[in-house]
PDB file of N, CA and C in Angstrom:
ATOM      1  N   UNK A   1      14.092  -8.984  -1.273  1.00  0.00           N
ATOM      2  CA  UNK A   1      14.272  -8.720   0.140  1.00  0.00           C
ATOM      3  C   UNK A   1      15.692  -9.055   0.567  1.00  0.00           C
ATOM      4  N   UNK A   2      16.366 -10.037  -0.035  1.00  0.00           N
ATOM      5  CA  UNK A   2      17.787 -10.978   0.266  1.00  0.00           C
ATOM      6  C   UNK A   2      18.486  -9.332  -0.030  1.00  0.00           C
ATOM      7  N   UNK A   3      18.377  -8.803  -0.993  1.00  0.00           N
ATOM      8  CA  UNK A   3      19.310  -8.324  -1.822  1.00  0.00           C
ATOM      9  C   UNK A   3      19.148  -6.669  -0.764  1.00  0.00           C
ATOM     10  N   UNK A   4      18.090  -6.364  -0.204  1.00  0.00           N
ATOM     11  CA  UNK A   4      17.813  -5.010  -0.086  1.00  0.00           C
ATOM     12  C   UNK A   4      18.746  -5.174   1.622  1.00  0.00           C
ATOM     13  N   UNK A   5      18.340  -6.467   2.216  1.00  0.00           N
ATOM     14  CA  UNK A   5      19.489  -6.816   3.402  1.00  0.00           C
ATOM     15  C   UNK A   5      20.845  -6.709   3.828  1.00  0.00           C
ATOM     16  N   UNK A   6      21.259  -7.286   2.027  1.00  0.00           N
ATOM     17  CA  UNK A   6      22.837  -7.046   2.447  1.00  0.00           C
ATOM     18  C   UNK A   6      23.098  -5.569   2.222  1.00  0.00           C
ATOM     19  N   UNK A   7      22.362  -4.750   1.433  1.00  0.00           N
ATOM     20  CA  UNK A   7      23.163  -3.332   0.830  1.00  0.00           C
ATOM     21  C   UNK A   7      22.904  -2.710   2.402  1.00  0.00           C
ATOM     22  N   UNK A   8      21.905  -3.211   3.261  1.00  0.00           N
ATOM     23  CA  UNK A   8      21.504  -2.315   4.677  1.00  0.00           C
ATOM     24  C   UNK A   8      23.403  -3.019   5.496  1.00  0.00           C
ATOM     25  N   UNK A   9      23.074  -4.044   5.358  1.00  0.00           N
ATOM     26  CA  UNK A   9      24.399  -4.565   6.141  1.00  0.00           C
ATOM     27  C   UNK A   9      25.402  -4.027   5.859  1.00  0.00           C
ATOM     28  N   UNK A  10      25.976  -3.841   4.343  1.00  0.00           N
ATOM     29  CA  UNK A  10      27.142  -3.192   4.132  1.00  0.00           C
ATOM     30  C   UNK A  10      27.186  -1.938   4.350  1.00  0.00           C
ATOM     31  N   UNK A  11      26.177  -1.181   4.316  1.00  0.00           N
ATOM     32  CA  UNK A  11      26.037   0.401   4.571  1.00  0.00           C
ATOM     33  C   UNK A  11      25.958   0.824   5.846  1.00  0.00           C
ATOM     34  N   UNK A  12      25.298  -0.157   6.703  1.00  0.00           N
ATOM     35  CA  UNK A  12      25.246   0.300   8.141  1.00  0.00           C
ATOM     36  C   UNK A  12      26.374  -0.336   8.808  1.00  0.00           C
ATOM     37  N   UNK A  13      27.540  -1.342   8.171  1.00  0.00           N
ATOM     38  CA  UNK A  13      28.641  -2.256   9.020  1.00  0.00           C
ATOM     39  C   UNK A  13      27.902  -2.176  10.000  1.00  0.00           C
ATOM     40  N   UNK A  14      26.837  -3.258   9.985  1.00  0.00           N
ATOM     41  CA  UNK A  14      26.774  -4.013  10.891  1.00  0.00           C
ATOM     42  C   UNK A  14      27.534  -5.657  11.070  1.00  0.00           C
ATOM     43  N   UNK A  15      27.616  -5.972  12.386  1.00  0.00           N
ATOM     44  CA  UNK A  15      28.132  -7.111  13.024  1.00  0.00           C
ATOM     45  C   UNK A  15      27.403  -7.831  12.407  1.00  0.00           C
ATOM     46  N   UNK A  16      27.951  -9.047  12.097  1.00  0.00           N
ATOM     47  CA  UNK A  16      27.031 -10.685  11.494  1.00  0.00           C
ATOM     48  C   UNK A  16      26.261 -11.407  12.775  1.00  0.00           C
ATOM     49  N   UNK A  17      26.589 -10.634  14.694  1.00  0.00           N
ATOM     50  CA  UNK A  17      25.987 -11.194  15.740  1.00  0.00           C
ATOM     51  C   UNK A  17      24.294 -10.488  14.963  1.00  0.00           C
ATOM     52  N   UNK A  18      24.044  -9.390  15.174  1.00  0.00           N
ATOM     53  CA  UNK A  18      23.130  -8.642  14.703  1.00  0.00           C
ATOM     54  C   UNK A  18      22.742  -8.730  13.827  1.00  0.00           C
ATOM     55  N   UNK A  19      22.661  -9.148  12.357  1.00  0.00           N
ATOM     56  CA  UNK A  19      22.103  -9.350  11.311  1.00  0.00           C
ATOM     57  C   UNK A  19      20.907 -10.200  11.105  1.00  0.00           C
ATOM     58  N   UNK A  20      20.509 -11.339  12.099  1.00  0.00           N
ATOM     59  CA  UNK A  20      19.799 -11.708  12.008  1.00  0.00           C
ATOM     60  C   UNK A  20      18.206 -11.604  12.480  1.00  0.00           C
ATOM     61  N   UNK A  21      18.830 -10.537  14.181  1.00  0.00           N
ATOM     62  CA  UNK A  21      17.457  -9.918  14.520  1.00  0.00           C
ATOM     63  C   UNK A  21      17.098  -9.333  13.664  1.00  0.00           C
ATOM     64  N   UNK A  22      18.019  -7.859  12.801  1.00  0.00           N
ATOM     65  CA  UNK A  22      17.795  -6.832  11.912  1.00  0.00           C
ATOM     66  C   UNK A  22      16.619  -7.920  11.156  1.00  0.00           C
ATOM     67  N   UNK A  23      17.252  -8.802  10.137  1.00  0.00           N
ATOM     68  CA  UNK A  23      16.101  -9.602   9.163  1.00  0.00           C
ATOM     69  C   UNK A  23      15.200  -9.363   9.659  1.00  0.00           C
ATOM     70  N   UNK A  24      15.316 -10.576  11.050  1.00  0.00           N
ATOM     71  CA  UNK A  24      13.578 -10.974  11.355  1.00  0.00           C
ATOM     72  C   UNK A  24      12.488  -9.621  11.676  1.00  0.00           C
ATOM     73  N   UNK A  25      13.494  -8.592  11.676  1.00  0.00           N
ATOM     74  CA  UNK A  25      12.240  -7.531  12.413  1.00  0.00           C
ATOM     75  C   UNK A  25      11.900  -6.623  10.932  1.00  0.00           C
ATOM     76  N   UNK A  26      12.538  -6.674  10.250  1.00  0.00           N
ATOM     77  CA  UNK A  26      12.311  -6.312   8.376  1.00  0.00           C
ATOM     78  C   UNK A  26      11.746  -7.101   8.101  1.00  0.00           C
ATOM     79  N   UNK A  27      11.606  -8.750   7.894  1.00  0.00           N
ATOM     80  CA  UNK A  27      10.617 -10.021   7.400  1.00  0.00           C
ATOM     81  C   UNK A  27       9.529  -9.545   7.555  1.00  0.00           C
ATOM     82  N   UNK A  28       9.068  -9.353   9.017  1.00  0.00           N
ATOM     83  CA  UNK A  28       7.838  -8.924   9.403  1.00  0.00           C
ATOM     84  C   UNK A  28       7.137  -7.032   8.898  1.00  0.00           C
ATOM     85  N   UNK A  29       8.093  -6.729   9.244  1.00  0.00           N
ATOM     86  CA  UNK A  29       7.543  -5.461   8.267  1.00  0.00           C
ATOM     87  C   UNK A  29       7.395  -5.546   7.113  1.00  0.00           C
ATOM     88  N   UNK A  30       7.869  -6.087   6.111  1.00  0.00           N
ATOM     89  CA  UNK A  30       7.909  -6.247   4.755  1.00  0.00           C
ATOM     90  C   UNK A  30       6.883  -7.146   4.330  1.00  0.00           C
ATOM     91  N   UNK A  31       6.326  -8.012   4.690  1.00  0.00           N
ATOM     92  CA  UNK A  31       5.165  -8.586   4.697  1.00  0.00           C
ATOM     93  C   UNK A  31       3.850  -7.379   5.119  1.00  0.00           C
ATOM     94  N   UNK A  32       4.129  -6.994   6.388  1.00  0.00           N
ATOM     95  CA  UNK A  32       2.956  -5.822   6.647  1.00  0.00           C
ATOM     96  C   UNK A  32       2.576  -5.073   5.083  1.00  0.00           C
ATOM     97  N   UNK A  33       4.337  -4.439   4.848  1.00  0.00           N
ATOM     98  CA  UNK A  33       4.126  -3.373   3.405  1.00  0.00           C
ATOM     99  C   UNK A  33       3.603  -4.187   2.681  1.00  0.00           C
ATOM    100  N   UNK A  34       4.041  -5.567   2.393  1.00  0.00           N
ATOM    101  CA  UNK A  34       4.088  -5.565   0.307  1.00  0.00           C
ATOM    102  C   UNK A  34       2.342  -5.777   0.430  1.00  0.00           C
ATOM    103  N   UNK A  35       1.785  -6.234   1.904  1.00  0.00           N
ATOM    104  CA  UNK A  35       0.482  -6.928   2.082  1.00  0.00           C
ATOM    105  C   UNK A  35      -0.603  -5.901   1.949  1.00  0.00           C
ATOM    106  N   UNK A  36      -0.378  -4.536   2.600  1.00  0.00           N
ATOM    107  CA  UNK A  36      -0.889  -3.381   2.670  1.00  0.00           C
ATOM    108  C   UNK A  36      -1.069  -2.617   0.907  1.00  0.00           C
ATOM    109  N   UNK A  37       0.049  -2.635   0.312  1.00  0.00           N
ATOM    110  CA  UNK A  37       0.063  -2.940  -0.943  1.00  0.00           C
ATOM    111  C   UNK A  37      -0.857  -3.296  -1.867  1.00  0.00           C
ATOM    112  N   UNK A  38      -0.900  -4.771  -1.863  1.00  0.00           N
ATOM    113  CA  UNK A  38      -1.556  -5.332  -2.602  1.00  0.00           C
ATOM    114  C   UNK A  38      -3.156  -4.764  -2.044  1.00  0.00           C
ATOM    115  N   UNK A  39      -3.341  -4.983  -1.080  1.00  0.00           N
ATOM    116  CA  UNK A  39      -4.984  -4.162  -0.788  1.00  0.00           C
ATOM    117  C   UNK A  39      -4.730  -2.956  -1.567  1.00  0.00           C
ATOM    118  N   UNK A  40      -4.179  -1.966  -1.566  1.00  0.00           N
ATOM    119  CA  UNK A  40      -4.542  -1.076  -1.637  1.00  0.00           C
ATOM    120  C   UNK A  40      -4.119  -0.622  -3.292  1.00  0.00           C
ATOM    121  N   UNK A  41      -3.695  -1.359  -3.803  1.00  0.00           N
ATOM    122  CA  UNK A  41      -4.053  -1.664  -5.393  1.00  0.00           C
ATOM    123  C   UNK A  41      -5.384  -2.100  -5.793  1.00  0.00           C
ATOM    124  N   UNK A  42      -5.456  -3.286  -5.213  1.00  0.00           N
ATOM    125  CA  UNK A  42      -7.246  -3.694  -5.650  1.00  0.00           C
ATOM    126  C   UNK A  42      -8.242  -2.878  -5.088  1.00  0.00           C
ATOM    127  N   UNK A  43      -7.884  -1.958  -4.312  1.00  0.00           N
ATOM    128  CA  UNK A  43      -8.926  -0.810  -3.921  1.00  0.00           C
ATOM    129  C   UNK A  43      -8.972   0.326  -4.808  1.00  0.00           C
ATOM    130  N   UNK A  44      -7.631   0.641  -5.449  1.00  0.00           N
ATOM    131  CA  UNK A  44      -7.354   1.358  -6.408  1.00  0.00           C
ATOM    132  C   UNK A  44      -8.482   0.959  -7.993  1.00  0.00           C
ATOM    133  N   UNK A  45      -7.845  -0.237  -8.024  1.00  0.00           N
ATOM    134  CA  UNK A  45      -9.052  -0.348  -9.628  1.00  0.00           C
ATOM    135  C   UNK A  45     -10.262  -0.334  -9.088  1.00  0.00           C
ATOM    136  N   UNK A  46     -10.936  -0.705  -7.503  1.00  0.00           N
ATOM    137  CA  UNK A  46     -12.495  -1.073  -7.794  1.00  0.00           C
ATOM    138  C   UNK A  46     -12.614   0.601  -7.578  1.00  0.00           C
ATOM    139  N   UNK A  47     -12.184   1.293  -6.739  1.00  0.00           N
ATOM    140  CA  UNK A  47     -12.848   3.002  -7.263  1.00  0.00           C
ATOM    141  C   UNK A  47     -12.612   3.190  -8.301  1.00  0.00           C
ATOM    142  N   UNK A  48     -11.615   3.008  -9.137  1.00  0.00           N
ATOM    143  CA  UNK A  48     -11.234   3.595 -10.741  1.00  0.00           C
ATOM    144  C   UNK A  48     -12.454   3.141 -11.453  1.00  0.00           C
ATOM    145  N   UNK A  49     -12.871   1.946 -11.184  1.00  0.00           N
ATOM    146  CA  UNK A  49     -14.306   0.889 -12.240  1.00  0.00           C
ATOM    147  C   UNK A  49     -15.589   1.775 -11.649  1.00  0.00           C
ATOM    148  N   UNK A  50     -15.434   1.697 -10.364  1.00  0.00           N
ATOM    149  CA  UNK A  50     -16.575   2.717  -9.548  1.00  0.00           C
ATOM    150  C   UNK A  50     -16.786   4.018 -10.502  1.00  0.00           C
ATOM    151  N   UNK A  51     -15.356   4.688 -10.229  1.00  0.00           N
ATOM    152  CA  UNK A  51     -15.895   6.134 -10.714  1.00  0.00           C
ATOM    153  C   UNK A  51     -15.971   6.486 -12.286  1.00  0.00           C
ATOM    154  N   UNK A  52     -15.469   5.151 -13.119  1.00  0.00           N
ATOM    155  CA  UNK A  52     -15.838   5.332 -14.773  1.00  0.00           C
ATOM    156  C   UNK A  52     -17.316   4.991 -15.254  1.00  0.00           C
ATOM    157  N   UNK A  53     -17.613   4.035 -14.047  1.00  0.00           N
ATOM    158  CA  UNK A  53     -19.109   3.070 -14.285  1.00  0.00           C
ATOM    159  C   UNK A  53     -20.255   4.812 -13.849  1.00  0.00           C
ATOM    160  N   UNK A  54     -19.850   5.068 -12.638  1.00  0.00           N
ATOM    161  CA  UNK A  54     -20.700   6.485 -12.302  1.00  0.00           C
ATOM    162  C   UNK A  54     -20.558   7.401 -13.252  1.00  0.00           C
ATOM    163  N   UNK A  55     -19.457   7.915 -13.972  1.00  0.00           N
ATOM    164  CA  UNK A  55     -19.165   8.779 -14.832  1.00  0.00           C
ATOM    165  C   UNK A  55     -19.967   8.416 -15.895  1.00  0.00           C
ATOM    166  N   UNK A  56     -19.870   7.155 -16.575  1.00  0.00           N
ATOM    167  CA  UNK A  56     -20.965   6.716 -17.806  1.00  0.00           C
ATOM    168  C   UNK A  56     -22.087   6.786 -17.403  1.00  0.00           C
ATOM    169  N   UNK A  57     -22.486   5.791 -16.705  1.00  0.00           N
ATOM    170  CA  UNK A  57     -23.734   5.739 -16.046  1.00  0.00           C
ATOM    171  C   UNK A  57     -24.709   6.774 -15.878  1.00  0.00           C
ATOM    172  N   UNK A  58     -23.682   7.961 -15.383  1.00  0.00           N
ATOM    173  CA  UNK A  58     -24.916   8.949 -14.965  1.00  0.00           C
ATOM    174  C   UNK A  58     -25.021   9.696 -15.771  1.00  0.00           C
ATOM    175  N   UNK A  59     -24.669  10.049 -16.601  1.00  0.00           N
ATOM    176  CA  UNK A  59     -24.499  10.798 -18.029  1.00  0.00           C
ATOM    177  C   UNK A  59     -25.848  10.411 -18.211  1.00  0.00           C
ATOM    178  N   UNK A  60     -26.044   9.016 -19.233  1.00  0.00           N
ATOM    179  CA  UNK A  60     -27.140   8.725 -19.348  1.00  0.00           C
ATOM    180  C   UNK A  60     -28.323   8.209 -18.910  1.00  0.00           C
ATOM    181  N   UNK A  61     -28.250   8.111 -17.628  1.00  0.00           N
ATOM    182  CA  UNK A  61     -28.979   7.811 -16.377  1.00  0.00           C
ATOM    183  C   UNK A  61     -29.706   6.815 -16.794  1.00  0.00           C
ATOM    184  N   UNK A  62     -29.023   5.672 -16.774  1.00  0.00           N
ATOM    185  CA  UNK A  62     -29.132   4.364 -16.831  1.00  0.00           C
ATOM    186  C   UNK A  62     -29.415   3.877 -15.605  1.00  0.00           C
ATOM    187  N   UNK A  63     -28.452   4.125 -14.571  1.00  0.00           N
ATOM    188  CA  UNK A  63     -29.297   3.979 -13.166  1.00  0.00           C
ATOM    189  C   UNK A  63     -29.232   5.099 -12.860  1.00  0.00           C
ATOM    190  N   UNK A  64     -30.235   4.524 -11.842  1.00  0.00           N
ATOM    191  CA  UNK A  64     -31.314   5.874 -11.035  1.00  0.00           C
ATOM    192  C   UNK A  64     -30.569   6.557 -10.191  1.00  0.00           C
ATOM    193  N   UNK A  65     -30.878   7.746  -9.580  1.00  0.00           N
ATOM    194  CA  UNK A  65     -30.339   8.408  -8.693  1.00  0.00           C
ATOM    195  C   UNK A  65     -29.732   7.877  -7.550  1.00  0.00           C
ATOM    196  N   UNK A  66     -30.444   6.944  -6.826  1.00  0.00           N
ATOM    197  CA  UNK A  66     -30.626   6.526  -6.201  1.00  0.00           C
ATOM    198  C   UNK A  66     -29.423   5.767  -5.736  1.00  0.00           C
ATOM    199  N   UNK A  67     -29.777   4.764  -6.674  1.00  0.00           N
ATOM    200  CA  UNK A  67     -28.118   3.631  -6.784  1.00  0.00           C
ATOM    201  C   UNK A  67     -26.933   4.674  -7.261  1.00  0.00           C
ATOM    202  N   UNK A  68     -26.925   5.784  -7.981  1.00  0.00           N
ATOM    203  CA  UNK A  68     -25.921   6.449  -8.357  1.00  0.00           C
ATOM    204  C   UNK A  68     -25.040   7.260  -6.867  1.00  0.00           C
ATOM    205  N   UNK A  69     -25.891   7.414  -6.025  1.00  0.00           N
ATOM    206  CA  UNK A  69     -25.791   8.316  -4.929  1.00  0.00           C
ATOM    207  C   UNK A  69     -25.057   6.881  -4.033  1.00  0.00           C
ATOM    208  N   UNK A  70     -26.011   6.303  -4.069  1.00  0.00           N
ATOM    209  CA  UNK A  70     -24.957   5.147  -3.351  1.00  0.00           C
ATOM    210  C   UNK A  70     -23.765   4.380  -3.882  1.00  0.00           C
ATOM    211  N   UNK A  71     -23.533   4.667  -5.595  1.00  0.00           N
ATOM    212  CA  UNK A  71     -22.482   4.076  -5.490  1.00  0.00           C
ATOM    213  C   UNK A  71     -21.241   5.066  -5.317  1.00  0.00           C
ATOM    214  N   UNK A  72     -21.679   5.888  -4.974  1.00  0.00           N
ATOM    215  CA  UNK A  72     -20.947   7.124  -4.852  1.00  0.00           C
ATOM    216  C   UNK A  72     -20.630   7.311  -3.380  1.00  0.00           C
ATOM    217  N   UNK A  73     -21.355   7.104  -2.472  1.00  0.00           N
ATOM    218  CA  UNK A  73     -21.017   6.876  -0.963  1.00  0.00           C
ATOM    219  C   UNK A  73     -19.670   5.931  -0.737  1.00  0.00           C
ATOM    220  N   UNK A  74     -20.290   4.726  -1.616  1.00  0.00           N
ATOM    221  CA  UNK A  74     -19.146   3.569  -1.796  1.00  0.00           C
ATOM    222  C   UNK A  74     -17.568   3.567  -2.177  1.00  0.00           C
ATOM    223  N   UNK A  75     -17.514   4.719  -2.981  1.00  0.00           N
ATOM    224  CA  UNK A  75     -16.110   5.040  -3.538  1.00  0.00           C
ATOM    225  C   UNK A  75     -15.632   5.594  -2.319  1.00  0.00           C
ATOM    226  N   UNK A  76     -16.687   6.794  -2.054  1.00  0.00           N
ATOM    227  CA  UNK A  76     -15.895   7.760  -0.753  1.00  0.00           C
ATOM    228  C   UNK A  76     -15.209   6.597   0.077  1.00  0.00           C
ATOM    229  N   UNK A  77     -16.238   5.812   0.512  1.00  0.00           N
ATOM    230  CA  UNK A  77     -16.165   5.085   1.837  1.00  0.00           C
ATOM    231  C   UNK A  77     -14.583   4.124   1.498  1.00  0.00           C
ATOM    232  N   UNK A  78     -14.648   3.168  -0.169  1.00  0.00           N
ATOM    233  CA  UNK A  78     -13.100   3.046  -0.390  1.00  0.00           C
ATOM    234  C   UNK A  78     -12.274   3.777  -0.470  1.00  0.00           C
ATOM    235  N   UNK A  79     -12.237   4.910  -0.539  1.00  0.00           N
ATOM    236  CA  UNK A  79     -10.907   5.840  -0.800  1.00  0.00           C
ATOM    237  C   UNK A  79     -10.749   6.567   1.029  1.00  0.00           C
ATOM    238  N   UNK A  80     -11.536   6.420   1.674  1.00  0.00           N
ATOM    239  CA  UNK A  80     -11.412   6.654   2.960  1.00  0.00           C
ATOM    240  C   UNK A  80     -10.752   5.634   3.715  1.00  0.00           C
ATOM    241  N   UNK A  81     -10.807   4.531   3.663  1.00  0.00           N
ATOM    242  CA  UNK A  81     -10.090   3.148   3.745  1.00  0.00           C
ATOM    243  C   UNK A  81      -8.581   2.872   3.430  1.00  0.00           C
ATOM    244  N   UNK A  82      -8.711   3.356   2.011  1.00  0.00           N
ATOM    245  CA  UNK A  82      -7.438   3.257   1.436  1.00  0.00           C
ATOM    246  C   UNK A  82      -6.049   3.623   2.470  1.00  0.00           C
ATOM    247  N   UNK A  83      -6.931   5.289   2.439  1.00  0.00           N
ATOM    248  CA  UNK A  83      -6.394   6.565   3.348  1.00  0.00           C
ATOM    249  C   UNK A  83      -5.569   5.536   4.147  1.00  0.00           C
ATOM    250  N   UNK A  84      -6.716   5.362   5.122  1.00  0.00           N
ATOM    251  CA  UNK A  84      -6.036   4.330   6.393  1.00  0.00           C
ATOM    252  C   UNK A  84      -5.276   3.083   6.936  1.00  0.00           C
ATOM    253  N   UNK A  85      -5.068   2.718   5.385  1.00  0.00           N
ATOM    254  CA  UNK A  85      -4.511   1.568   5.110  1.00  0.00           C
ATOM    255  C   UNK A  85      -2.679   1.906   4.995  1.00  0.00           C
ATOM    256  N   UNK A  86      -2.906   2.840   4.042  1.00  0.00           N
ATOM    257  CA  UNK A  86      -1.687   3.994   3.880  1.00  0.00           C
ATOM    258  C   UNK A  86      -0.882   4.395   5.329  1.00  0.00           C
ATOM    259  N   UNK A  87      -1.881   4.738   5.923  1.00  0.00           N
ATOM    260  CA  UNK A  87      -1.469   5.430   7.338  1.00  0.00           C
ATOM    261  C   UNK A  87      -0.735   4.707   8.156  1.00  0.00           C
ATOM    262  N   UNK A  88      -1.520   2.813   8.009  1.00  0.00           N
ATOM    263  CA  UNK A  88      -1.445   2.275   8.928  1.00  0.00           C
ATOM    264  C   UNK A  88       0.023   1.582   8.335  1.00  0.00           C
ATOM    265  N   UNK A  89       0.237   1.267   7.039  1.00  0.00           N
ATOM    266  CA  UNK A  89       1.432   1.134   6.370  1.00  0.00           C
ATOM    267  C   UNK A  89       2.685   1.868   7.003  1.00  0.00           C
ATOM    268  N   UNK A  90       2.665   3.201   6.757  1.00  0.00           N
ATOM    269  CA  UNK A  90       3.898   4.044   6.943  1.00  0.00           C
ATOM    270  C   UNK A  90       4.312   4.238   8.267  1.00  0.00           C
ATOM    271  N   UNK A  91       3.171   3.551   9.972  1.00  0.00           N
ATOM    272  CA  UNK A  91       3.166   3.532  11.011  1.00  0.00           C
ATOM    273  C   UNK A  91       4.225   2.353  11.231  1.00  0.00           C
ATOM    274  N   UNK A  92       3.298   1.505  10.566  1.00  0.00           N
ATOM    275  CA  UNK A  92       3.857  -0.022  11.240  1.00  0.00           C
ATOM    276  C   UNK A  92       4.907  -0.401  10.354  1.00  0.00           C
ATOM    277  N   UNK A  93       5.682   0.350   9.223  1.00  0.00           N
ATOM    278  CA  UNK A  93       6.690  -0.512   8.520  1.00  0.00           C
ATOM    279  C   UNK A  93       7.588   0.890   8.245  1.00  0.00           C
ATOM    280  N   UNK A  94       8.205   1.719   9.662  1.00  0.00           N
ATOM    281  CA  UNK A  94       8.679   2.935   9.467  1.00  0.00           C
ATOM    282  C   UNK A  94      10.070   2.386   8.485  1.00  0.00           C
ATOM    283  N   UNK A  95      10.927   1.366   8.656  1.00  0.00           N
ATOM    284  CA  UNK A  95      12.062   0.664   8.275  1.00  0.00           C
ATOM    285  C   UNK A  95      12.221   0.855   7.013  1.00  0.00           C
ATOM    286  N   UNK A  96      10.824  -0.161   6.499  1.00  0.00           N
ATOM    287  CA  UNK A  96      10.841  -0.197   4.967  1.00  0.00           C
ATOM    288  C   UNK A  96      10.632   0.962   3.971  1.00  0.00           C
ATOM    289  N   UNK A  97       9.350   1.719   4.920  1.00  0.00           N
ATOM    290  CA  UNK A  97       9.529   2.546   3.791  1.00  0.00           C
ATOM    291  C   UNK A  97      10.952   3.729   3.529  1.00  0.00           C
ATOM    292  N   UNK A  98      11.374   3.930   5.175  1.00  0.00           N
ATOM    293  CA  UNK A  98      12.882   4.513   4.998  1.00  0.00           C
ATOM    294  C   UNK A  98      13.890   3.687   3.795  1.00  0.00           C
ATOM    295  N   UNK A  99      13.746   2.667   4.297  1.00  0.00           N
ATOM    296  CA  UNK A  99      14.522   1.864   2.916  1.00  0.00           C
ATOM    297  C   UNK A  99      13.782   1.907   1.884  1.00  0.00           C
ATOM    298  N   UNK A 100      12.860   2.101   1.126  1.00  0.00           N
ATOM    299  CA  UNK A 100      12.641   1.911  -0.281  1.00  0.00           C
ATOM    300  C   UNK A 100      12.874   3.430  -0.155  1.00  0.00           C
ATOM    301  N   UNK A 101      12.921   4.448   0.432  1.00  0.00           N
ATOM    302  CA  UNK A 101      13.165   6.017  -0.225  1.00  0.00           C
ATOM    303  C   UNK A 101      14.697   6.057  -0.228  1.00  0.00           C
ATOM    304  N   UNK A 102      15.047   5.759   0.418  1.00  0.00           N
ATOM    305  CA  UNK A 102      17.089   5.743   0.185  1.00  0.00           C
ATOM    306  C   UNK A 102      17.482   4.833  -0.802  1.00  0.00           C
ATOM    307  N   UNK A 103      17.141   3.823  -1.417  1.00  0.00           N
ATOM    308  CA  UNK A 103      16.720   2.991  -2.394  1.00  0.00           C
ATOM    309  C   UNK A 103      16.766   3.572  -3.595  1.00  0.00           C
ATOM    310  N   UNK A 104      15.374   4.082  -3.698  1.00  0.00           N
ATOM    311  CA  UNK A 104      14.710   5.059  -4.550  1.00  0.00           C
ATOM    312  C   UNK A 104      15.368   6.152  -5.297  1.00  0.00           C
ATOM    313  N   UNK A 105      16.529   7.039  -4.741  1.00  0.00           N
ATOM    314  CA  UNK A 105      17.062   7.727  -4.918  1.00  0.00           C
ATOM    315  C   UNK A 105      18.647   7.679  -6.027  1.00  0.00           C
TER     316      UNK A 105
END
């Protein structure tokens, strides 16, 4: 984060009066991202385990329809989540993710 600060400072010449709101209002976004993140990684493997466990599972119909249908609601319902997690990411941390794509490049 130290490091992604100064390349914004030297690129935007900004004033050293200003540098410190800039931080504090990136601190807080950057926490939103890396936090949004990490959810939405561990949402990532439990559908991935979801949809290999359903994929085996129902092949040989080990469980019943039943539970299969619901664990299948369950993925939707995480990957619908995810969605919004995403959404709510790229809303509330417009900064960062502008900076990790100019970054990126």
């Amino acid at each position: 984060m130290d490091e992604l600060m100064k390349n914004v400072v030297e690129k935007l010449n900004l004033s050293i009066d200003k540098a410190p709101e800039i931080y504090e209002g990136l601190k807080k976004q950057y926490v939103i991202y890396d936090t949004c993140n990490t959810i939405l990684e561990i949402l990532f493997f439990i559908v991935m385990i979801g949809f290999m466990l359903g994929v085996i599972f129902g092949q040989e119909e080990i469980i019943s329809r039943k539970n299969l249908k619901s664990m299948g609601i369950v993925v939707i319902t995480l990957i619908i989540i995810g969605i919004g997690i995403l959404i709510f990411r790229n809303i509330n941390t417009p900064d960062i993710v502008f900076l990790k794509g100019m970054m990126g490049r």
